[in-house]
Short mmCIF file of C-alpha atoms and ligand atoms in Angstrom, two decimals:
data_model
loop_
_atom_site.label_atom_id
_atom_site.label_comp_id
_atom_site.label_asym_id
_atom_site.label_seq_id
_atom_site.Cartn_x
_atom_site.Cartn_y
_atom_site.Cartn_z
CA MET A 1 145.41 54.23 64.70
CA SER A 2 148.90 54.88 63.34
CA ALA A 3 149.56 53.86 59.74
CA PRO A 4 150.91 50.34 59.38
CA GLN A 5 154.66 50.32 59.09
CA THR A 6 156.84 48.24 56.88
CA LEU A 7 158.52 45.40 58.66
CA ALA A 8 161.89 47.11 58.28
CA GLU A 9 160.58 50.30 59.90
CA ALA A 10 158.88 48.37 62.65
CA ILE A 11 161.90 46.28 63.52
CA GLY A 12 164.00 49.42 63.56
CA CYS A 13 162.93 49.80 67.15
CA LEU A 14 164.81 46.58 67.95
CA SER A 15 168.11 47.96 66.68
CA ASP A 16 169.33 48.75 70.19
CA CYS A 17 168.60 45.22 71.42
CA ASP A 18 170.80 42.17 71.53
CA PRO A 19 169.67 40.15 68.49
CA GLN A 20 170.34 36.95 70.42
CA ALA A 21 168.00 38.06 73.22
CA LEU A 22 165.22 40.36 72.05
CA PRO A 23 162.99 41.43 74.93
CA VAL A 24 159.44 40.05 74.75
CA ALA A 25 157.87 43.47 75.17
CA ARG A 26 159.75 44.89 72.17
CA VAL A 27 158.88 41.95 69.97
CA ARG A 28 155.21 42.36 70.85
CA GLU A 29 155.46 46.03 69.92
CA VAL A 30 156.86 45.21 66.47
CA ILE A 31 154.16 42.64 65.78
CA GLU A 32 151.46 45.07 66.81
CA ARG A 33 152.77 47.70 64.41
CA VAL A 34 152.86 45.37 61.45
CA VAL A 35 149.51 43.57 61.52
CA VAL A 36 146.46 45.33 60.11
CA PRO A 37 142.77 44.57 60.61
CA VAL A 38 140.67 42.94 57.90
CA GLU A 39 138.31 45.47 56.40
CA ALA A 40 135.32 43.56 55.09
CA VAL A 41 132.15 43.86 57.12
CA GLU A 42 129.04 41.69 57.18
CA ARG A 43 125.71 42.11 58.93
CA LEU A 44 124.69 39.27 61.19
CA ALA A 45 121.69 38.42 63.33
CA ILE A 46 122.74 39.26 66.86
CA ARG A 47 122.95 35.64 68.08
CA SER A 48 125.29 34.77 65.22
CA ALA A 49 127.46 37.72 66.20
CA LEU A 50 128.57 36.19 69.51
CA GLY A 51 132.37 36.32 69.62
CA ARG A 52 132.58 38.43 66.50
CA VAL A 53 134.13 41.89 66.37
CA LEU A 54 131.85 44.88 66.07
CA ALA A 55 132.76 46.86 62.96
CA GLU A 56 131.19 50.24 63.86
CA ASP A 57 130.21 52.19 66.93
CA LEU A 58 126.58 51.43 67.65
CA VAL A 59 124.57 54.43 68.70
CA SER A 60 121.56 53.83 70.86
CA PRO A 61 118.36 54.56 68.86
CA ILE A 62 116.28 54.75 72.03
CA ASP A 63 116.46 55.73 75.66
CA VAL A 64 116.87 52.79 78.03
CA PRO A 65 114.73 52.74 80.01
CA ALA A 66 112.38 54.40 77.58
CA HIS A 67 110.38 56.05 80.42
CA ASP A 68 110.75 56.70 84.11
CA ASN A 69 109.72 53.52 85.89
CA ALA A 70 109.55 51.89 89.29
CA ALA A 71 112.71 50.17 90.49
CA MET A 72 110.88 48.26 93.24
CA ASP A 73 107.44 46.89 94.06
CA GLY A 74 105.55 49.44 96.17
CA TYR A 75 103.63 52.68 95.80
CA ALA A 76 104.32 55.62 93.54
CA VAL A 77 103.85 58.87 95.44
CA ARG A 78 104.46 62.58 94.91
CA ALA A 79 107.36 63.70 97.09
CA ALA A 80 105.59 67.04 97.52
CA ASP A 81 102.74 65.23 99.32
CA LEU A 82 104.97 63.74 102.01
CA ALA A 83 105.04 65.48 105.36
CA ALA A 84 108.51 66.26 106.66
CA GLY A 85 109.23 64.25 109.82
CA ALA A 86 105.78 62.64 110.12
CA PRO A 87 103.85 59.80 108.50
CA THR A 88 101.61 60.66 105.55
CA VAL A 89 98.30 59.01 104.67
CA LEU A 90 97.55 58.68 100.95
CA ALA A 91 94.56 57.19 99.09
CA ILE A 92 95.29 54.30 96.71
CA ALA A 93 94.10 55.52 93.33
CA GLY A 94 94.95 52.49 91.20
CA THR A 95 97.65 50.16 89.97
CA ALA A 96 100.42 50.20 87.35
CA LEU A 97 102.03 46.90 86.40
CA ALA A 98 105.11 46.33 84.25
CA GLY A 99 103.67 46.53 80.74
CA GLN A 100 100.29 47.86 81.97
CA PRO A 101 100.50 51.58 82.64
CA TYR A 102 98.14 53.35 85.00
CA THR A 103 95.61 55.17 82.87
CA GLY A 104 93.72 57.11 85.53
CA SER A 105 94.33 60.66 86.67
CA ALA A 106 95.68 60.29 90.20
CA GLY A 107 96.69 63.56 91.76
CA PRO A 108 97.67 65.16 95.06
CA GLY A 109 97.04 63.10 98.18
CA GLU A 110 96.99 59.87 96.23
CA ALA A 111 99.30 56.90 95.62
CA VAL A 112 99.44 54.33 92.82
CA ARG A 113 100.45 50.75 93.51
CA VAL A 114 103.40 49.84 91.23
CA THR A 115 105.38 46.73 90.41
CA THR A 116 109.03 46.78 89.34
CA GLY A 117 109.31 48.11 85.81
CA ALA A 118 105.87 49.80 85.82
CA LEU A 119 105.75 53.26 84.22
CA MET A 120 105.70 56.05 86.75
CA PRO A 121 102.24 57.65 86.57
CA ALA A 122 102.33 61.27 85.36
CA GLY A 123 103.24 63.64 88.17
CA PHE A 124 104.55 60.86 90.44
CA ASP A 125 108.26 60.92 91.18
CA THR A 126 109.02 58.63 94.12
CA VAL A 127 108.45 54.96 95.01
CA VAL A 128 107.97 53.79 98.58
CA ILE A 129 108.69 50.07 98.78
CA GLN A 130 105.77 47.95 99.88
CA GLU A 131 107.52 46.63 103.00
CA HIS A 132 107.68 50.22 104.33
CA VAL A 133 104.01 51.13 104.09
CA SER A 134 101.09 49.98 106.16
CA ILE A 135 97.80 49.50 104.36
CA GLU A 136 94.57 50.63 105.91
CA GLY A 137 91.72 49.66 103.59
CA ARG A 138 92.11 51.83 100.45
CA ARG A 139 94.76 53.98 102.07
CA ILE A 140 98.44 53.63 102.87
CA VAL A 141 100.50 55.18 105.61
CA VAL A 142 103.95 56.24 104.41
CA PRO A 143 106.47 56.63 107.23
CA ALA A 144 108.64 59.74 107.47
CA GLY A 145 112.15 59.74 106.01
CA GLN A 146 111.52 58.99 102.30
CA GLN A 147 113.94 60.57 99.82
CA PRO A 148 112.34 62.41 96.89
CA GLY A 149 112.99 60.45 93.65
CA GLN A 150 113.92 57.22 95.44
CA ASN A 151 113.37 53.84 93.77
CA ARG A 152 112.66 55.41 90.44
CA ARG A 153 114.65 54.51 87.30
CA ARG A 154 115.08 57.51 85.09
CA CYS A 155 114.37 57.56 81.40
CA GLY A 156 117.71 57.08 79.56
CA GLU A 157 119.56 56.28 82.78
CA ASP A 158 121.15 53.07 81.39
CA LEU A 159 121.67 54.42 77.89
CA ALA A 160 120.70 57.75 76.45
CA ARG A 161 119.43 57.89 72.90
CA GLY A 162 122.16 59.11 70.52
CA ARG A 163 125.01 57.94 72.75
CA PRO A 164 127.33 55.09 71.69
CA ALA A 165 126.17 51.88 73.30
CA LEU A 166 128.99 49.70 72.01
CA ARG A 167 132.24 50.70 70.38
CA ALA A 168 133.81 49.34 67.21
CA GLY A 169 136.39 46.71 68.06
CA LYS A 170 134.36 45.11 70.82
CA ARG A 171 134.35 41.31 70.74
CA LEU A 172 130.75 40.57 71.47
CA ILE A 173 130.08 38.73 74.73
CA PRO A 174 126.74 37.39 76.00
CA ALA A 175 126.01 40.67 77.82
CA ASP A 176 126.43 42.51 74.51
CA LEU A 177 123.85 40.31 72.81
CA GLY A 178 121.42 41.24 75.56
CA LEU A 179 122.36 44.90 75.33
CA LEU A 180 121.86 44.88 71.56
CA ALA A 181 118.48 43.23 72.01
CA SER A 182 117.50 45.78 74.67
CA LEU A 183 118.12 48.50 72.08
CA GLY A 184 116.04 46.71 69.48
CA PHE A 185 118.91 45.78 67.14
CA ALA A 186 118.12 42.62 65.19
CA GLU A 187 121.39 42.69 63.24
CA VAL A 188 124.82 44.16 63.75
CA PRO A 189 127.79 44.96 61.49
CA VAL A 190 130.79 42.78 62.31
CA ARG A 191 134.15 42.27 60.67
CA ARG A 192 134.39 39.22 58.52
CA ARG A 193 135.96 36.21 60.09
CA LEU A 194 139.71 35.95 59.86
CA ARG A 195 141.03 33.00 57.83
CA VAL A 196 144.09 31.40 59.33
CA ALA A 197 146.09 28.67 57.60
CA PHE A 198 148.34 26.49 59.71
CA PHE A 199 150.79 23.67 59.20
CA SER A 200 153.48 21.73 61.01
CA THR A 201 156.95 21.18 59.67
CA GLY A 202 159.23 18.24 60.28
CA ASP A 203 160.37 15.01 58.60
CA GLU A 204 159.90 13.21 61.93
CA LEU A 205 156.18 14.00 62.17
CA ARG A 206 153.39 11.50 61.64
CA THR A 207 149.73 12.24 61.63
CA VAL A 208 147.45 10.44 64.09
CA GLY A 209 146.21 7.15 62.69
CA GLU A 210 149.53 6.35 61.03
CA PRO A 211 152.03 3.92 62.63
CA LEU A 212 155.19 5.43 64.14
CA ALA A 213 158.60 4.34 62.89
CA PRO A 214 161.62 4.68 65.19
CA GLY A 215 162.50 8.35 65.66
CA GLU A 216 159.11 9.58 64.57
CA VAL A 217 156.60 11.45 66.75
CA TYR A 218 152.96 12.28 66.30
CA ASP A 219 152.23 15.78 65.16
CA SER A 220 150.51 17.32 68.17
CA ASN A 221 151.09 20.98 67.35
CA ARG A 222 148.53 20.99 64.61
CA TYR A 223 145.95 19.97 67.21
CA THR A 224 146.89 22.51 69.85
CA ILE A 225 147.05 25.21 67.19
CA PHE A 226 143.67 24.10 65.87
CA GLY A 227 142.26 24.38 69.40
CA MET A 228 143.77 27.79 70.10
CA LEU A 229 142.66 29.23 66.76
CA THR A 230 139.18 27.82 67.11
CA ARG A 231 138.84 29.41 70.54
CA LEU A 232 139.79 32.74 69.01
CA GLY A 233 136.88 32.42 66.63
CA VAL A 234 138.73 32.36 63.32
CA ASP A 235 138.17 30.13 60.29
CA VAL A 236 140.95 27.57 60.15
CA ILE A 237 142.62 26.02 57.14
CA ASP A 238 144.58 22.92 58.14
CA MET A 239 147.42 22.40 55.69
CA GLY A 240 148.83 19.29 57.30
CA VAL A 241 152.46 18.36 57.79
CA VAL A 242 155.07 19.92 55.52
CA ARG A 243 158.29 17.98 55.01
CA ASP A 244 161.65 19.58 55.70
CA ASP A 245 162.53 20.37 52.11
CA PRO A 246 162.53 23.77 50.46
CA ALA A 247 160.14 22.88 47.65
CA SER A 248 157.46 21.49 49.98
CA LEU A 249 157.76 24.48 52.28
CA GLU A 250 157.57 26.93 49.42
CA ARG A 251 154.50 25.23 47.98
CA ALA A 252 152.71 25.21 51.34
CA VAL A 253 153.51 28.83 52.12
CA ARG A 254 152.39 30.03 48.69
CA ILE A 255 149.06 28.25 48.97
CA ALA A 256 148.58 29.50 52.54
CA ALA A 257 149.32 33.09 51.57
CA GLU A 258 146.81 32.97 48.75
CA SER A 259 144.00 31.58 50.87
CA ALA A 260 144.49 33.10 54.31
CA ASP A 261 144.86 36.36 56.21
CA ALA A 262 147.39 34.83 58.55
CA ILE A 263 149.67 31.81 58.50
CA VAL A 264 150.78 29.96 61.59
CA SER A 265 153.45 27.30 61.31
CA SER A 266 155.33 25.31 63.90
CA GLY A 267 158.89 24.08 63.78
CA GLY A 268 161.72 24.87 61.45
CA VAL A 269 162.68 28.21 63.01
CA SER A 270 165.36 27.05 65.44
CA VAL A 271 168.95 27.99 64.66
CA GLY A 272 169.77 24.66 62.98
CA GLU A 273 166.65 24.48 60.87
CA ALA A 274 166.49 28.16 59.94
CA ASP A 275 169.42 27.45 57.63
CA PHE A 276 167.05 26.00 55.10
CA THR A 277 163.77 27.73 55.99
CA ARG A 278 165.19 31.24 56.05
CA PRO A 279 166.10 31.41 52.35
CA VAL A 280 162.72 29.95 51.34
CA MET A 281 160.77 32.35 53.52
CA SER A 282 162.85 35.35 52.53
CA LYS A 283 162.17 34.60 48.89
CA LEU A 284 158.42 34.54 49.48
CA GLY A 285 157.94 37.49 51.77
CA ASP A 286 159.25 39.92 54.29
CA ILE A 287 160.25 37.67 57.17
CA VAL A 288 162.55 38.05 60.14
CA PHE A 289 163.95 35.26 62.27
CA TRP A 290 164.18 36.23 65.90
CA THR A 291 165.84 34.91 69.00
CA ILE A 292 163.74 36.12 71.88
CA ALA A 293 164.78 36.45 75.50
CA MET A 294 162.14 34.06 76.75
CA ARG A 295 161.58 30.56 77.97
CA PRO A 296 160.23 28.34 76.63
CA GLY A 297 160.39 29.23 72.96
CA ARG A 298 163.35 31.35 71.97
CA PRO A 299 163.20 31.11 68.19
CA MET A 300 160.37 32.63 66.20
CA ALA A 301 159.88 33.94 62.68
CA PHE A 302 157.49 36.75 61.89
CA GLY A 303 156.54 38.88 58.96
CA ARG A 304 154.32 39.17 55.94
CA ILE A 305 153.87 37.00 52.89
CA GLY A 306 151.83 38.87 50.33
CA ARG A 307 148.87 40.18 52.32
CA ALA A 308 149.09 37.51 55.00
CA SER A 309 150.83 37.88 58.32
CA TYR A 310 153.15 35.03 59.17
CA PHE A 311 153.88 33.54 62.59
CA GLY A 312 156.63 30.94 62.48
CA LEU A 313 156.33 29.42 65.94
CA PRO A 314 158.86 27.08 67.49
CA GLY A 315 158.33 23.33 67.19
CA ASN A 316 158.41 22.22 70.80
CA PRO A 317 154.88 21.44 71.90
CA VAL A 318 154.82 23.80 74.90
CA ALA A 319 156.89 26.51 73.24
CA VAL A 320 154.43 26.65 70.37
CA MET A 321 151.54 27.27 72.75
CA ILE A 322 153.38 29.93 74.75
CA ALA A 323 154.44 31.73 71.56
CA PHE A 324 150.89 31.54 70.25
CA TYR A 325 149.31 32.88 73.45
CA PHE A 326 151.82 35.63 74.12
CA PHE A 327 152.58 36.80 70.55
CA ALA A 328 150.19 35.47 67.92
CA ARG A 329 146.96 35.66 69.91
CA GLU A 330 146.94 39.41 70.35
CA ALA A 331 148.14 40.01 66.81
CA LEU A 332 145.36 37.85 65.40
CA LEU A 333 142.82 39.68 67.54
CA ARG A 334 144.11 42.90 66.08
CA GLN A 335 143.75 41.47 62.59
CA MET A 336 140.19 40.51 63.49
CA GLY A 337 139.61 44.20 64.17
CA ALA A 338 139.38 43.76 67.93
CA ARG A 339 140.66 46.38 70.32
CA ALA A 340 143.69 44.94 72.02
CA GLU A 341 143.10 44.40 75.70
CA PRO A 342 146.04 43.01 77.60
CA LEU A 343 145.34 39.73 79.35
CA PRO A 344 144.54 40.39 82.99
CA TYR A 345 147.06 39.13 85.50
CA VAL A 346 145.99 37.43 88.69
CA ARG A 347 148.44 38.23 91.50
CA ALA A 348 149.14 35.16 93.57
CA ARG A 349 151.48 34.11 96.34
CA ALA A 350 153.95 31.47 95.25
CA LEU A 351 153.74 28.30 97.33
CA THR A 352 156.86 26.94 95.66
CA ALA A 353 160.08 28.56 94.55
CA PHE A 354 160.39 29.36 90.84
CA ALA A 355 163.82 29.31 89.27
CA LYS A 356 164.25 32.47 87.18
CA ARG A 357 167.11 34.29 85.55
CA PRO A 358 166.94 38.06 85.04
CA GLY A 359 167.14 39.17 81.41
CA ARG A 360 164.45 36.95 79.93
CA THR A 361 160.72 36.44 80.35
CA GLU A 362 159.75 33.01 81.62
CA TYR A 363 156.38 31.40 81.30
CA GLN A 364 155.84 28.58 83.75
CA ARG A 365 153.01 26.10 83.93
CA ALA A 366 151.34 26.18 87.32
CA GLN A 367 148.25 25.54 89.42
CA LEU A 368 146.40 28.57 90.71
CA ALA A 369 144.09 28.08 93.71
CA ARG A 370 141.90 30.15 95.97
CA GLU A 371 142.61 29.38 99.59
CA ALA A 372 140.00 29.18 102.35
CA ASP A 373 140.97 32.71 103.48
CA GLY A 374 140.25 34.02 99.98
CA THR A 375 143.85 34.67 98.95
CA MET A 376 145.23 33.34 95.67
CA THR A 377 148.17 30.99 95.67
CA VAL A 378 150.13 29.35 92.88
CA ARG A 379 152.21 26.22 92.76
CA ALA A 380 154.72 25.32 90.03
CA LEU A 381 154.06 22.07 88.18
CA GLY A 382 156.71 19.41 87.85
CA SER A 383 158.43 19.24 84.53
CA GLN A 384 158.81 22.57 82.77
CA GLY A 385 160.54 21.03 79.75
CA SER A 386 159.43 22.76 76.58
CA GLY A 387 158.28 19.47 75.09
CA VAL A 388 156.26 18.30 78.09
CA LEU A 389 152.71 18.84 77.02
CA ARG A 390 151.34 16.95 80.00
CA SER A 391 152.22 19.75 82.43
CA MET A 392 150.52 22.22 80.07
CA SER A 393 147.44 20.04 80.20
CA GLU A 394 147.55 19.81 84.00
CA ALA A 395 148.17 23.52 84.45
CA ASN A 396 145.35 26.00 84.97
CA CYS A 397 147.52 29.08 84.56
CA ILE A 398 150.80 30.39 83.24
CA VAL A 399 153.00 32.26 85.68
CA VAL A 400 154.63 35.15 83.86
CA LEU A 401 158.02 35.95 85.33
CA HIS A 402 158.92 39.29 83.84
CA HIS A 403 162.15 40.19 82.07
CA GLU A 404 164.03 41.81 84.95
CA ARG A 405 162.91 39.47 87.67
CA GLY A 406 165.29 37.12 89.47
CA PRO A 407 164.50 33.89 91.34
CA VAL A 408 161.16 33.65 93.09
CA ALA A 409 161.08 32.35 96.66
CA ALA A 410 158.06 30.68 98.20
CA GLY A 411 155.91 33.48 99.64
CA ASP A 412 156.75 36.00 96.89
CA GLU A 413 153.98 37.36 94.69
CA VAL A 414 153.84 36.57 90.98
CA ASP A 415 151.62 37.44 88.00
CA CYS A 416 149.55 34.61 86.56
CA VAL A 417 147.40 34.36 83.45
CA ALA A 418 144.49 32.06 84.24
CA PHE A 419 143.29 29.63 81.57
CA GLU A 420 139.62 29.88 82.53
CA GLY A 421 137.55 33.01 82.74
CA LEU A 422 133.89 33.73 83.36
CA ILE A 423 133.08 33.99 79.73
P1 AMP B 1 161.96 22.25 65.59
O1 AMP B 1 161.59 23.60 66.14
O2 AMP B 1 161.38 21.97 64.28
O3 AMP B 1 163.45 22.08 65.64
O4 AMP B 1 161.35 21.19 66.60
C1 AMP B 1 161.73 21.16 67.95
C2 AMP B 1 161.21 19.90 68.63
O5 AMP B 1 159.79 19.91 68.61
C3 AMP B 1 161.61 18.60 67.96
O6 AMP B 1 161.87 17.64 68.99
C4 AMP B 1 160.41 18.22 67.17
O7 AMP B 1 160.30 16.83 66.98
C5 AMP B 1 159.28 18.74 68.02
N1 AMP B 1 158.17 19.08 67.16
C6 AMP B 1 158.22 19.91 66.10
N2 AMP B 1 157.02 20.00 65.52
C7 AMP B 1 156.21 19.20 66.21
C8 AMP B 1 154.83 18.86 66.10
N3 AMP B 1 154.08 19.39 65.12
N4 AMP B 1 154.29 18.01 66.98
C9 AMP B 1 155.05 17.48 67.96
N5 AMP B 1 156.34 17.77 68.13
C10 AMP B 1 156.93 18.61 67.27
MG1 MG B 2 161.74 20.59 62.79
#
């Protein structure tokens, strides 16, 4: 990992860009260079580690499987006993079950009945599945054509002792819990949880439960941000609504920076409002105000306040979500110590046209579907206004229309980020 850069060094790479239209990819690059992972590590019981980030490579202390064993129900045989091109008759010497090894001393000319997972008896190397043999009293007839070594799982075939089973930076998924258990780990070292403070800004905002006066709106961003942060698996610190005055903002930011690893705010970064937020933020930390070539959500502030990273997201309810998902999410994962893995795109055929202007990245709310013939299609949702949260709620994906792309006609292919995944 390269050493973290100062904000000034990191934003140096934007010097060739139009400051009124910074490309999304470049902005993401800067953010990635600036944020640094939390260092503290704790040991957790494996179930409690679900969703947490592994702090160290975990080396397998055992071979998995620990011994050669049968991959199918059938008969363990010695390949050397099998006649080439003709059936072979073998005497049944005994049985090995999963968890109950065969303890006899079967040898040449004999077979041992085995169930899946049973240890291979010493000297036996091949399993003939039970459907392929005919039984004649205490003997079996093995047809010709068996491959030596077939249906046998080799010791260490899944994981060899001494080899890394899981790498540092992995966010643990259900399969990992099972894998850890299969290696006998009761506890694992994980990075401590990230603490993220968040607040909304705006004199017009009311909190749910309060009556609305004319011109006021309910603060919804604090709820979407809460939801998105919670899904990431961080500890959240809700700092409420901060009024549009420098003293309130300064107080909130100072408290947030003292208690959190990252601060997420919404509103107050648009050109008009930056006039008063910029001086406050600049006094407290190393913050830049950007205008990004994207839609929705052009304005964004980013930087550091003390040890905390700061994401000043736009105020519009959809813009805040897009900026969170496409900028803050990955940065926070990196702060959590997770290896950055770009979100997978689903390629889909557009059923509707998508208006798009080259020179900015557009994120459009849409419905992704799998058609009867198995192909993926995507349909734009009605209002794409950056304040229309309803279409975000109805969407099941975001269509990402990349920087250079022009208008999309029905039938063209586009990249989508699906909201739901398997895990
Ligand atoms: P701003 O970025 O602060 O200029 O806000 C842009 C628009 O988003 C304005 O119409 C605000 O009323 C609205 N807005 C800002 N913050 C919130 C919020 N927390 N909840 C709902 N709407 C908001
Ligand atoms: Mg505002």
